[in-house]
Amino acid sequence: MAIRNIVKLGDEILTKKCREVTVFDEKLHTLIDDMIETLEQADGVGLAAPQVGILKRVAIVHTSEKIIELINPVIVSASGEQTDYEGCLSYPGKYGKVTRPNVVTVRACDRYGKLYEVTGRELMARAFCHEIEHLDGHMYIEKVTEWMEESE
Ligand code: NI
């Protein structure tokens, strides 16, 4: 495994739409493993492949118990509402208020290409929405209603 460089806001790769994954091979597994190591080192909640410069529909979300690997993820249902501060490893040190659904169910493939569904609430639901937006070239900053004051 290797730690990859995280692309920062302003890099046009973050504005591109990612391609579907069609081959679930060793190369994909290496990408996912590297993303996991990169996310853990950065102490983040989620990471999408374009953030490490790869335009593929791959994202990971780190919940309290485990890491969820989302390949070709699609939101199949969303309900409720939550408003809270959100940040992104591609825009370090900044936090903005974003309203999201409170419960989100995602259909995705695992690293072997097997379809599954996962439901998350609160922070996990927020992370699913945030990471899937990255795969379409969008960032949460487009949805911020209020930025957190800088302390210094
Ligand atoms: Ni992000």
Short mmCIF file of C-alpha atoms in Angstrom, two decimals, residues 3-152:
data_model
loop_
_atom_site.label_atom_id
_atom_site.label_comp_id
_atom_site.label_asym_id
_atom_site.label_seq_id
_atom_site.Cartn_x
_atom_site.Cartn_y
_atom_site.Cartn_z
CA ILE A 3 -0.08 6.98 0.52
CA ARG A 4 -1.22 9.02 -2.47
CA ASN A 5 -1.14 12.76 -2.89
CA ILE A 6 -4.49 14.45 -2.26
CA VAL A 7 -5.52 16.85 -5.04
CA LYS A 8 -6.55 20.29 -3.77
CA LEU A 9 -9.36 22.65 -4.75
CA GLY A 10 -8.49 24.48 -7.96
CA ASP A 11 -7.20 21.36 -9.73
CA GLU A 12 -9.51 20.73 -12.66
CA ILE A 13 -9.53 16.97 -12.02
CA LEU A 14 -11.99 17.72 -9.19
CA THR A 15 -14.47 19.12 -11.73
CA LYS A 16 -14.54 16.06 -14.03
CA LYS A 17 -17.12 13.31 -14.17
CA CYS A 18 -15.62 9.92 -13.29
CA ARG A 19 -15.96 6.76 -15.37
CA GLU A 20 -17.78 3.62 -14.22
CA VAL A 21 -15.56 0.79 -13.04
CA THR A 22 -15.96 -2.23 -15.31
CA VAL A 23 -12.90 -4.28 -14.35
CA PHE A 24 -12.57 -5.42 -10.72
CA ASP A 25 -8.95 -6.43 -10.83
CA GLU A 26 -5.79 -6.15 -8.75
CA LYS A 27 -5.21 -2.63 -10.03
CA LEU A 28 -8.58 -1.56 -8.58
CA HIS A 29 -7.77 -3.28 -5.28
CA THR A 30 -4.45 -1.45 -5.08
CA LEU A 31 -6.23 1.86 -5.70
CA ILE A 32 -8.75 1.12 -2.92
CA ASP A 33 -6.05 -0.02 -0.48
CA ASP A 34 -4.00 3.10 -1.21
CA MET A 35 -7.09 5.28 -0.73
CA ILE A 36 -7.76 3.61 2.64
CA GLU A 37 -4.20 4.25 3.77
CA THR A 38 -4.35 7.84 2.50
CA LEU A 39 -7.65 8.49 4.27
CA GLU A 40 -6.40 7.01 7.55
CA GLN A 41 -3.23 9.06 7.44
CA ALA A 42 -5.23 12.24 6.71
CA ASP A 43 -7.72 11.31 9.46
CA GLY A 44 -10.68 12.02 7.20
CA VAL A 45 -14.21 10.63 6.96
CA GLY A 46 -14.26 9.92 3.26
CA LEU A 47 -12.21 10.00 0.09
CA ALA A 48 -13.13 9.79 -3.59
CA ALA A 49 -10.81 8.55 -6.35
CA PRO A 50 -10.60 11.92 -8.18
CA GLN A 51 -9.08 13.32 -4.98
CA VAL A 52 -6.08 11.09 -5.64
CA GLY A 53 -6.12 11.93 -9.34
CA ILE A 54 -8.05 8.91 -10.63
CA LEU A 55 -11.24 9.52 -12.63
CA LYS A 56 -13.02 6.32 -11.61
CA ARG A 57 -16.26 5.89 -9.67
CA VAL A 58 -14.61 4.71 -6.45
CA ALA A 59 -15.07 6.19 -3.00
CA ILE A 60 -14.52 5.11 0.58
CA VAL A 61 -16.22 6.18 3.78
CA HIS A 62 -14.74 5.57 7.21
CA THR A 63 -17.39 4.97 9.85
CA SER A 64 -16.71 4.26 13.49
CA GLU A 65 -16.52 0.50 12.95
CA LYS A 66 -15.31 -0.02 9.41
CA ILE A 67 -14.41 1.28 6.00
CA ILE A 68 -17.12 1.10 3.39
CA GLU A 69 -15.90 0.64 -0.17
CA LEU A 70 -18.22 2.15 -2.74
CA ILE A 71 -17.63 1.24 -6.39
CA ASN A 72 -20.07 2.76 -8.92
CA PRO A 73 -22.26 4.03 -6.05
CA VAL A 74 -25.79 5.31 -6.67
CA ILE A 75 -28.13 6.84 -4.10
CA VAL A 76 -31.33 4.80 -4.22
CA SER A 77 -33.20 6.53 -1.43
CA ALA A 78 -32.82 9.52 0.82
CA SER A 79 -35.02 10.90 3.56
CA GLY A 80 -35.08 13.46 6.33
CA GLU A 81 -32.81 16.43 6.67
CA GLN A 82 -29.74 17.47 8.65
CA THR A 83 -27.71 20.66 8.63
CA ASP A 84 -24.15 20.68 9.90
CA TYR A 85 -20.62 21.77 9.11
CA GLU A 86 -18.78 19.74 6.51
CA GLY A 87 -15.20 19.71 5.31
CA CYS A 88 -13.12 18.09 2.59
CA LEU A 89 -9.52 16.86 2.43
CA SER A 90 -9.21 18.75 -0.87
CA TYR A 91 -9.97 22.02 0.92
CA PRO A 92 -8.16 21.66 4.22
CA GLY A 93 -9.03 23.74 7.24
CA LYS A 94 -12.35 25.01 5.85
CA TYR A 95 -15.80 24.04 7.12
CA GLY A 96 -19.13 25.08 5.70
CA LYS A 97 -22.72 24.44 6.68
CA VAL A 98 -24.56 22.13 4.29
CA THR A 99 -28.05 20.67 4.46
CA ARG A 100 -28.20 16.98 3.54
CA PRO A 101 -30.68 14.12 3.84
CA ASN A 102 -30.47 12.45 7.24
CA VAL A 103 -30.78 8.86 5.99
CA VAL A 104 -29.29 7.70 2.69
CA THR A 105 -29.27 4.28 1.08
CA VAL A 106 -26.59 3.62 -1.51
CA ARG A 107 -26.34 0.76 -4.01
CA ALA A 108 -22.76 0.01 -4.95
CA CYS A 109 -20.39 -2.76 -5.89
CA ASP A 110 -17.77 -4.11 -3.55
CA ARG A 111 -14.18 -4.52 -4.77
CA TYR A 112 -15.07 -7.85 -6.40
CA GLY A 113 -17.98 -6.42 -8.38
CA LYS A 114 -20.73 -7.79 -6.15
CA LEU A 115 -23.71 -5.44 -5.76
CA TYR A 116 -24.83 -4.53 -2.26
CA GLU A 117 -26.80 -1.84 -0.47
CA VAL A 118 -25.80 0.13 2.59
CA THR A 119 -27.84 2.60 4.63
CA GLY A 120 -26.22 5.38 6.61
CA ARG A 121 -27.60 8.09 8.83
CA GLU A 122 -26.29 11.41 10.05
CA LEU A 123 -22.51 11.69 9.42
CA MET A 124 -22.46 8.53 7.31
CA ALA A 125 -25.37 9.75 5.15
CA ARG A 126 -23.59 13.09 4.77
CA ALA A 127 -20.38 11.36 3.74
CA PHE A 128 -22.17 9.21 1.13
CA CYS A 129 -23.64 12.34 -0.50
CA HIS A 130 -20.35 14.25 -0.31
CA GLU A 131 -18.24 11.46 -1.85
CA ILE A 132 -20.72 10.60 -4.61
CA GLU A 133 -20.78 14.27 -5.63
CA HIS A 134 -17.01 14.14 -6.07
CA LEU A 135 -17.53 11.37 -8.65
CA ASP A 136 -19.63 13.78 -10.71
CA GLY A 137 -17.11 16.60 -10.46
CA HIS A 138 -18.92 18.53 -7.75
CA MET A 139 -17.87 19.71 -4.33
CA TYR A 140 -19.77 20.54 -1.16
CA ILE A 141 -18.61 24.16 -1.40
CA GLU A 142 -21.32 24.69 -4.05
CA LYS A 143 -23.92 23.97 -1.35
CA VAL A 144 -22.49 25.85 1.62
CA THR A 145 -24.92 28.32 3.18
CA GLU A 146 -22.51 29.61 5.82
CA TRP A 147 -18.75 29.27 6.36
CA MET A 148 -17.29 28.63 9.77
CA GLU A 149 -15.36 31.61 11.11
CA GLU A 150 -11.62 31.09 11.14
CA SER A 151 -10.35 31.03 14.70
CA GLU A 152 -7.09 32.74 13.80
#
